[in-house]
Amino acid sequence: MAAKPIEGEQRAFMTGNEVVAWAALAAGADIMYGYPITPQNEIMHYWTRMAPRYDRGFLQTEDEISAGFTTVGGVLAGKRAFTATAGPGNVLMQEAMSMAEMMRLPTVVVVTQRGGPSTATVIYSQQELNLTCFGGNGEGLRIVYSTSSHQDLFNYTIKAFNTAWKYRFPTFVLGDGYQSKMREPVTIYDPATRGIVMEECRPMIGLPGIAGIDREPAHLRNTYNLEDELYDRLSASIKDYQAMLPEVVEWETYAVDDAEFLVIAHGVVSRAARAAVDSLREAGIKAGYFRPITLRPFPEEALQPLAARAQRILVVESAHGQLERQVRASLYGLETPVSGYLRPGMGITPEEIIGAVQQTIRS
């Protein structure tokens, strides 16, 4: 048996893409399927360099469509399989992820967002929120974790495998190009040292025995001929999705107890938002911040009472209102004014957020 990739806990200084590869190893991922696209390339590079040491597999496919479907195939075979992509590759994987949504397959995808639409830039954005949460021609029955740091990347990559296999919904770890390339300190660990038990992976095809005699048939479908059949299937999945919400939904708050001005941000932008809140507090402005960790399902029940107490809300994102639309939908009926500081494909600094808050207060 191959040695564990990580013994106990270790401090490291590495890029976000390297963190993802180590996290997948620590989680016991069996195989990665992938196709190169910036800024996720190094996830593949690090994985292929380290995986042979620990008896793990890798397959480079001919494109992202193939990477998505081979990941589906690996999961059907009972493997803890994953892939990673960005931008146009995320678009191409949506057909496979829609299939996984219909068939309730525990796929795991790491998305390192880049600028869009189309090829656009290879650098950074938060423009893949809509695509990742609701891509495909279904109901968006997915789990999407938005990460703000390398520690988040490590923690939620591990968690994604457990969430996917426990609830049987496609699960995504949403990062970005800045995180992929920058280096920062991180604690990497063997999940067992923190009491994390990895969910068992079971094959869904090629089962022993004769179907209908020794066992129930493995009835895996992604196509339905009758409207009633489809409705019944979706209704069951929607019911399961809604039942798991209290166990899955996550968020983070800071300085919200008396906050009159609530700043909402996700991912790496939330780091700037938190720093801005500290400076605003020092200037006598009662600011607080709310960070949704699960973008799907969105933590609307946690946000609503905070928003109701606030006098103003500012949504900050490196996209043109993708998060803001989620926030507005979650707060429908509340009278608290909502505005946005929207910079698609651009980095956002604490100073910019402070300026946006001050301008909102003056307006």
Short mmCIF file of C-alpha atoms in Angstrom, two decimals:
data_model
loop_
_atom_site.label_atom_id
_atom_site.label_comp_id
_atom_site.label_asym_id
_atom_site.label_seq_id
_atom_site.Cartn_x
_atom_site.Cartn_y
_atom_site.Cartn_z
CA MET A 1 0.00 0.00 0.00
CA ALA A 2 1.35 3.43 -0.94
CA ALA A 3 2.33 5.82 1.81
CA LYS A 4 0.00 8.63 2.77
CA PRO A 5 0.68 11.86 0.88
CA ILE A 6 0.56 13.85 4.14
CA GLU A 7 1.40 12.63 7.61
CA GLY A 8 -0.31 14.63 10.35
CA GLU A 9 -0.22 18.38 9.67
CA GLN A 10 2.40 20.45 7.90
CA ARG A 11 2.86 24.13 7.14
CA ALA A 12 3.64 24.94 3.53
CA PHE A 13 4.06 27.92 1.21
CA MET A 14 2.65 27.17 -2.22
CA THR A 15 0.40 28.27 -5.06
CA GLY A 16 -3.33 27.68 -5.04
CA ASN A 17 -3.11 25.15 -7.85
CA GLU A 18 -0.55 23.17 -5.89
CA VAL A 19 -2.83 23.32 -2.84
CA VAL A 20 -5.69 21.77 -4.85
CA ALA A 21 -3.50 18.89 -6.02
CA TRP A 22 -2.33 18.16 -2.47
CA ALA A 23 -5.88 18.37 -1.14
CA ALA A 24 -7.14 15.90 -3.73
CA LEU A 25 -4.34 13.52 -2.79
CA ALA A 26 -5.14 13.92 0.91
CA ALA A 27 -8.83 13.26 0.21
CA GLY A 28 -7.95 9.95 -1.44
CA ALA A 29 -8.88 10.94 -4.98
CA ASP A 30 -8.22 7.99 -7.26
CA ILE A 31 -7.93 9.73 -10.59
CA MET A 32 -8.00 13.11 -12.27
CA TYR A 33 -9.29 13.63 -15.79
CA GLY A 34 -8.32 16.90 -17.40
CA TYR A 35 -7.48 19.10 -20.31
CA PRO A 36 -5.11 22.09 -20.12
CA ILE A 37 -6.53 25.58 -19.77
CA THR A 38 -5.09 28.60 -17.99
CA PRO A 39 -5.19 29.30 -15.07
CA GLN A 40 -5.80 25.72 -13.87
CA ASN A 41 -2.96 24.02 -15.78
CA GLU A 42 -0.71 23.52 -12.77
CA ILE A 43 -3.37 21.49 -10.96
CA MET A 44 -2.81 18.89 -13.67
CA HIS A 45 0.95 19.40 -13.63
CA TYR A 46 1.29 18.96 -9.86
CA TRP A 47 -1.14 16.03 -9.88
CA THR A 48 0.73 14.16 -12.63
CA ARG A 49 4.03 14.76 -10.84
CA MET A 50 2.81 13.46 -7.48
CA ALA A 51 0.08 10.93 -8.31
CA PRO A 52 2.41 8.08 -9.41
CA ARG A 53 4.06 8.11 -5.99
CA TYR A 54 0.73 7.26 -4.38
CA ASP A 55 -0.76 4.88 -6.96
CA ARG A 56 -3.22 7.44 -8.32
CA GLY A 57 -4.25 7.83 -11.93
CA PHE A 58 -4.49 10.57 -14.55
CA LEU A 59 -5.90 10.81 -18.05
CA GLN A 60 -5.47 13.83 -20.29
CA THR A 61 -8.48 13.92 -22.57
CA GLU A 62 -8.84 15.47 -26.01
CA ASP A 63 -10.91 18.41 -24.72
CA GLU A 64 -13.02 19.60 -21.78
CA ILE A 65 -16.13 17.86 -23.06
CA SER A 66 -14.26 14.57 -22.78
CA ALA A 67 -12.81 15.52 -19.40
CA GLY A 68 -16.31 16.11 -18.02
CA PHE A 69 -17.69 12.83 -19.33
CA THR A 70 -14.68 10.75 -18.30
CA THR A 71 -15.09 12.15 -14.80
CA VAL A 72 -18.70 10.96 -14.93
CA GLY A 73 -17.45 7.54 -16.06
CA GLY A 74 -14.90 7.35 -13.26
CA VAL A 75 -17.61 8.11 -10.70
CA LEU A 76 -19.91 5.47 -12.20
CA ALA A 77 -17.07 2.98 -11.73
CA GLY A 78 -16.90 3.92 -8.05
CA LYS A 79 -13.74 6.01 -8.24
CA ARG A 80 -13.20 9.21 -6.28
CA ALA A 81 -12.67 11.11 -9.52
CA PHE A 82 -12.35 14.82 -10.23
CA THR A 83 -11.45 17.36 -12.86
CA ALA A 84 -10.49 21.03 -13.01
CA THR A 85 -11.12 23.75 -15.55
CA ALA A 86 -11.80 27.44 -16.17
CA GLY A 87 -13.66 29.82 -18.48
CA PRO A 88 -14.45 28.23 -21.87
CA GLY A 89 -13.60 24.82 -20.39
CA ASN A 90 -16.25 25.33 -17.73
CA VAL A 91 -18.73 26.05 -20.52
CA LEU A 92 -17.82 22.83 -22.33
CA MET A 93 -18.18 20.72 -19.19
CA GLN A 94 -21.77 21.79 -18.56
CA GLU A 95 -23.29 19.00 -20.66
CA ALA A 96 -21.54 16.36 -18.56
CA MET A 97 -22.40 18.15 -15.32
CA SER A 98 -26.03 18.42 -16.39
CA MET A 99 -25.96 14.66 -16.94
CA ALA A 100 -24.43 14.20 -13.49
CA GLU A 101 -27.19 16.37 -12.02
CA MET A 102 -29.88 14.23 -13.63
CA MET A 103 -28.26 10.92 -12.67
CA ARG A 104 -27.28 12.11 -9.17
CA LEU A 105 -23.58 11.44 -9.73
CA PRO A 106 -21.03 12.74 -7.19
CA THR A 107 -18.72 14.53 -9.58
CA VAL A 108 -16.17 17.05 -8.25
CA VAL A 109 -14.95 19.98 -10.35
CA VAL A 110 -12.45 22.67 -9.36
CA VAL A 111 -13.05 25.92 -11.28
CA THR A 112 -10.34 28.60 -11.40
CA GLN A 113 -12.26 31.55 -12.80
CA ARG A 114 -10.82 33.68 -15.59
CA GLY A 115 -12.15 36.69 -17.47
CA GLY A 116 -14.99 36.32 -19.92
CA PRO A 117 -17.03 36.13 -22.09
CA SER A 118 -15.44 33.63 -24.45
CA THR A 119 -11.64 33.47 -24.36
CA ALA A 120 -11.32 37.00 -22.90
CA THR A 121 -8.38 36.98 -20.44
CA VAL A 122 -6.50 34.15 -18.77
CA ILE A 123 -6.02 36.11 -15.56
CA TYR A 124 -8.92 36.47 -13.14
CA SER A 125 -12.61 37.21 -12.59
CA GLN A 126 -15.70 36.21 -10.63
CA GLN A 127 -17.73 35.90 -13.82
CA GLU A 128 -18.35 32.16 -13.61
CA LEU A 129 -20.77 32.31 -10.70
CA ASN A 130 -23.89 31.99 -12.85
CA LEU A 131 -22.34 29.30 -15.02
CA THR A 132 -21.11 27.18 -12.16
CA CYS A 133 -24.26 27.48 -10.05
CA PHE A 134 -26.87 27.15 -12.78
CA GLY A 135 -25.10 25.89 -15.91
CA GLY A 136 -26.74 23.15 -17.90
CA ASN A 137 -30.39 22.76 -18.82
CA GLY A 138 -31.60 21.67 -15.40
CA GLU A 139 -32.57 23.21 -12.09
CA GLY A 140 -29.12 23.92 -10.70
CA LEU A 141 -29.18 21.04 -8.22
CA ARG A 142 -25.51 21.48 -7.38
CA ILE A 143 -23.26 22.45 -4.50
CA VAL A 144 -20.82 25.31 -5.10
CA TYR A 145 -18.19 26.32 -2.54
CA SER A 146 -16.61 29.75 -3.03
CA THR A 147 -13.07 29.89 -1.61
CA SER A 148 -11.24 33.00 -0.42
CA SER A 149 -7.82 31.65 0.55
CA HIS A 150 -5.40 28.79 0.04
CA GLN A 151 -6.63 27.30 3.31
CA ASP A 152 -10.15 27.37 1.92
CA LEU A 153 -8.95 25.70 -1.27
CA PHE A 154 -7.44 22.87 0.75
CA ASN A 155 -10.34 22.48 3.17
CA TYR A 156 -13.14 22.67 0.61
CA THR A 157 -11.47 20.48 -1.97
CA ILE A 158 -11.45 17.73 0.65
CA LYS A 159 -14.98 18.60 1.74
CA ALA A 160 -16.25 18.59 -1.84
CA PHE A 161 -15.53 14.88 -2.22
CA ASN A 162 -17.44 14.08 0.97
CA THR A 163 -20.37 16.37 0.14
CA ALA A 164 -20.64 14.98 -3.37
CA TRP A 165 -20.61 11.33 -2.30
CA LYS A 166 -22.87 11.85 0.71
CA TYR A 167 -25.64 13.76 -1.06
CA ARG A 168 -25.03 12.63 -4.66
CA PHE A 169 -25.10 16.04 -6.31
CA PRO A 170 -22.36 17.52 -8.54
CA THR A 171 -20.06 19.61 -6.35
CA PHE A 172 -17.82 22.49 -7.39
CA VAL A 173 -14.93 24.29 -5.71
CA LEU A 174 -14.90 27.82 -7.08
CA GLY A 175 -11.54 29.59 -7.02
CA ASP A 176 -9.97 32.11 -9.37
CA GLY A 177 -6.85 32.92 -11.33
CA TYR A 178 -5.33 35.05 -8.59
CA GLN A 179 -5.56 32.20 -6.10
CA SER A 180 -4.21 29.76 -8.67
CA LYS A 181 -0.98 31.65 -9.21
CA MET A 182 -0.23 33.42 -5.93
CA ARG A 183 1.64 31.81 -3.05
CA GLU A 184 0.67 32.03 0.60
CA PRO A 185 1.03 29.96 3.78
CA VAL A 186 -1.32 27.03 4.24
CA THR A 187 -1.68 24.12 6.66
CA ILE A 188 -2.02 20.85 4.76
CA TYR A 189 -3.15 17.79 6.67
CA ASP A 190 -4.28 14.20 6.61
CA PRO A 191 -8.09 14.42 7.03
CA ALA A 192 -8.00 11.58 9.57
CA THR A 193 -5.93 13.70 11.98
CA ARG A 194 -8.89 16.10 12.20
CA GLY A 195 -11.48 13.38 12.57
CA ILE A 196 -12.66 13.68 8.97
CA VAL A 197 -13.90 10.33 7.68
CA MET A 198 -14.01 10.19 3.91
CA GLU A 199 -17.28 8.95 2.44
CA GLU A 200 -17.13 5.50 0.92
CA CYS A 201 -17.19 5.38 -2.87
CA ARG A 202 -19.25 2.61 -4.45
CA PRO A 203 -19.48 1.57 -8.11
CA MET A 204 -22.85 2.10 -9.75
CA ILE A 205 -22.26 -0.18 -12.73
CA GLY A 206 -20.70 -3.61 -13.14
CA LEU A 207 -22.16 -4.77 -9.83
CA PRO A 208 -21.87 -8.46 -8.85
CA GLY A 209 -24.79 -10.82 -9.36
CA ILE A 210 -27.61 -10.99 -11.86
CA ALA A 211 -29.81 -7.92 -12.07
CA GLY A 212 -33.39 -8.71 -11.10
CA ILE A 213 -32.39 -11.97 -9.43
CA ASP A 214 -29.46 -11.40 -7.09
CA ARG A 215 -29.95 -7.65 -6.74
CA GLU A 216 -32.05 -4.72 -7.85
CA PRO A 217 -31.12 -3.41 -11.30
CA ALA A 218 -28.85 -0.37 -11.43
CA HIS A 219 -31.31 1.89 -13.21
CA LEU A 220 -29.30 4.96 -14.21
CA ARG A 221 -31.11 7.25 -16.63
CA ASN A 222 -30.58 10.70 -18.02
CA THR A 223 -33.35 10.59 -20.59
CA TYR A 224 -37.09 10.27 -20.03
CA ASN A 225 -39.77 9.72 -22.65
CA LEU A 226 -42.79 10.97 -20.70
CA GLU A 227 -43.40 14.27 -18.96
CA ASP A 228 -44.74 12.55 -15.85
CA GLU A 229 -41.62 10.41 -15.58
CA LEU A 230 -39.35 13.44 -15.72
CA TYR A 231 -41.50 15.38 -13.27
CA ASP A 232 -41.44 12.53 -10.74
CA ARG A 233 -37.68 12.17 -11.08
CA LEU A 234 -37.01 15.88 -10.67
CA SER A 235 -39.45 16.20 -7.79
CA ALA A 236 -37.58 13.51 -5.87
CA SER A 237 -34.22 15.18 -6.50
CA ILE A 238 -35.54 18.63 -5.57
CA LYS A 239 -36.97 17.22 -2.34
CA ASP A 240 -33.59 15.67 -1.49
CA TYR A 241 -31.80 18.91 -2.34
CA GLN A 242 -34.05 20.98 -0.11
CA ALA A 243 -33.73 18.47 2.74
CA MET A 244 -29.92 18.72 2.75
CA LEU A 245 -29.80 22.55 2.81
CA PRO A 246 -29.40 22.96 6.60
CA GLU A 247 -26.44 20.55 6.56
CA VAL A 248 -24.68 22.03 3.54
CA VAL A 249 -25.22 25.80 3.45
CA GLU A 250 -22.27 27.85 4.80
CA TRP A 251 -21.44 31.51 5.32
CA GLU A 252 -19.08 33.79 7.22
CA THR A 253 -19.77 37.07 9.00
CA TYR A 254 -17.62 39.78 10.52
CA ALA A 255 -18.59 42.76 12.72
CA VAL A 256 -22.30 42.35 11.95
CA ASP A 257 -23.87 42.64 15.41
CA ASP A 258 -24.37 46.40 15.16
CA ALA A 259 -23.64 46.86 11.45
CA GLU A 260 -25.55 49.67 9.79
CA PHE A 261 -23.71 49.22 6.50
CA LEU A 262 -23.40 45.62 5.27
CA VAL A 263 -20.76 44.74 2.68
CA ILE A 264 -21.37 41.45 0.85
CA ALA A 265 -18.62 39.72 -1.13
CA HIS A 266 -17.48 36.20 -1.94
CA GLY A 267 -14.23 34.50 -2.83
CA VAL A 268 -10.97 36.40 -2.85
CA VAL A 269 -12.83 39.75 -2.93
CA SER A 270 -14.15 39.04 0.57
CA ARG A 271 -10.59 39.45 1.86
CA ALA A 272 -10.59 43.04 0.64
CA ALA A 273 -14.09 43.51 2.05
CA ARG A 274 -13.03 42.40 5.51
CA ALA A 275 -10.00 44.70 5.47
CA ALA A 276 -12.25 47.56 4.33
CA VAL A 277 -14.66 46.92 7.20
CA ASP A 278 -11.81 47.27 9.70
CA SER A 279 -10.81 50.63 8.21
CA LEU A 280 -14.41 51.83 8.05
CA ARG A 281 -14.89 50.94 11.71
CA GLU A 282 -11.80 52.95 12.59
CA ALA A 283 -13.36 55.88 10.72
CA GLY A 284 -16.54 55.60 12.80
CA ILE A 285 -18.71 53.85 10.21
CA LYS A 286 -20.52 50.83 11.63
CA ALA A 287 -19.74 48.44 8.80
CA GLY A 288 -19.90 44.65 8.74
CA TYR A 289 -19.45 42.02 6.11
CA PHE A 290 -21.23 38.90 4.97
CA ARG A 291 -19.54 36.25 2.87
CA PRO A 292 -21.54 33.43 1.27
CA ILE A 293 -19.35 30.31 1.22
CA THR A 294 -21.94 28.19 -0.54
CA LEU A 295 -23.12 30.14 -3.56
CA ARG A 296 -25.41 27.23 -4.33
CA PRO A 297 -27.31 26.69 -2.11
CA PHE A 298 -27.22 30.35 -1.16
CA PRO A 299 -27.35 31.18 2.59
CA GLU A 300 -30.41 33.41 2.29
CA GLU A 301 -31.87 32.59 5.71
CA ALA A 302 -28.65 33.69 7.38
CA LEU A 303 -28.45 36.89 5.33
CA GLN A 304 -32.03 38.07 5.71
CA PRO A 305 -31.99 39.15 9.39
CA LEU A 306 -28.64 40.92 8.97
CA ALA A 307 -29.92 42.75 5.92
CA ALA A 308 -33.12 43.71 7.71
CA ARG A 309 -31.11 45.38 10.51
CA ALA A 310 -28.76 47.24 8.16
CA GLN A 311 -29.46 50.67 6.70
CA ARG A 312 -27.57 50.09 3.45
CA ILE A 313 -26.09 47.10 1.60
CA LEU A 314 -23.18 47.13 -0.85
CA VAL A 315 -22.45 44.05 -2.98
CA VAL A 316 -18.84 43.96 -4.17
CA GLU A 317 -17.74 41.61 -6.95
CA SER A 318 -15.45 41.18 -9.93
CA ALA A 319 -18.47 40.62 -12.17
CA HIS A 320 -21.38 42.74 -13.35
CA GLY A 321 -24.03 41.80 -10.82
CA GLN A 322 -23.92 37.99 -10.74
CA LEU A 323 -23.67 37.94 -6.94
CA GLU A 324 -25.86 41.03 -6.64
CA ARG A 325 -28.72 39.25 -8.42
CA GLN A 326 -28.48 36.36 -5.96
CA VAL A 327 -28.51 38.79 -3.05
CA ARG A 328 -31.50 40.74 -4.39
CA ALA A 329 -33.46 37.54 -4.99
CA SER A 330 -32.69 36.37 -1.45
CA LEU A 331 -33.82 39.69 0.05
CA TYR A 332 -36.97 40.13 -2.03
CA GLY A 333 -39.51 42.07 0.02
CA LEU A 334 -36.99 43.77 2.32
CA GLU A 335 -36.75 47.54 2.07
CA THR A 336 -33.01 47.87 2.78
CA PRO A 337 -31.41 49.63 -0.22
CA VAL A 338 -28.95 47.45 -2.18
CA SER A 339 -26.25 48.81 -4.48
CA GLY A 340 -23.26 47.25 -6.21
CA TYR A 341 -19.60 47.96 -6.72
CA LEU A 342 -19.13 45.90 -9.86
CA ARG A 343 -15.75 45.46 -11.57
CA PRO A 344 -15.97 42.52 -14.05
CA GLY A 345 -12.60 40.86 -14.55
CA MET A 346 -10.78 43.31 -12.26
CA GLY A 347 -9.13 42.95 -8.87
CA ILE A 348 -10.71 44.98 -6.06
CA THR A 349 -8.77 46.61 -3.23
CA PRO A 350 -9.91 47.58 0.29
CA GLU A 351 -9.40 51.24 -0.63
CA GLU A 352 -11.83 50.94 -3.53
CA ILE A 353 -14.46 49.38 -1.28
CA ILE A 354 -13.98 52.11 1.33
CA GLY A 355 -14.46 54.72 -1.39
CA ALA A 356 -17.59 52.96 -2.67
CA VAL A 357 -19.07 52.81 0.83
CA GLN A 358 -18.35 56.49 1.47
CA GLN A 359 -19.86 57.46 -1.87
CA THR A 360 -22.97 55.38 -1.13
CA ILE A 361 -23.37 57.07 2.24
CA ARG A 362 -23.11 60.53 0.63
CA SER A 363 -25.62 59.70 -2.09
#
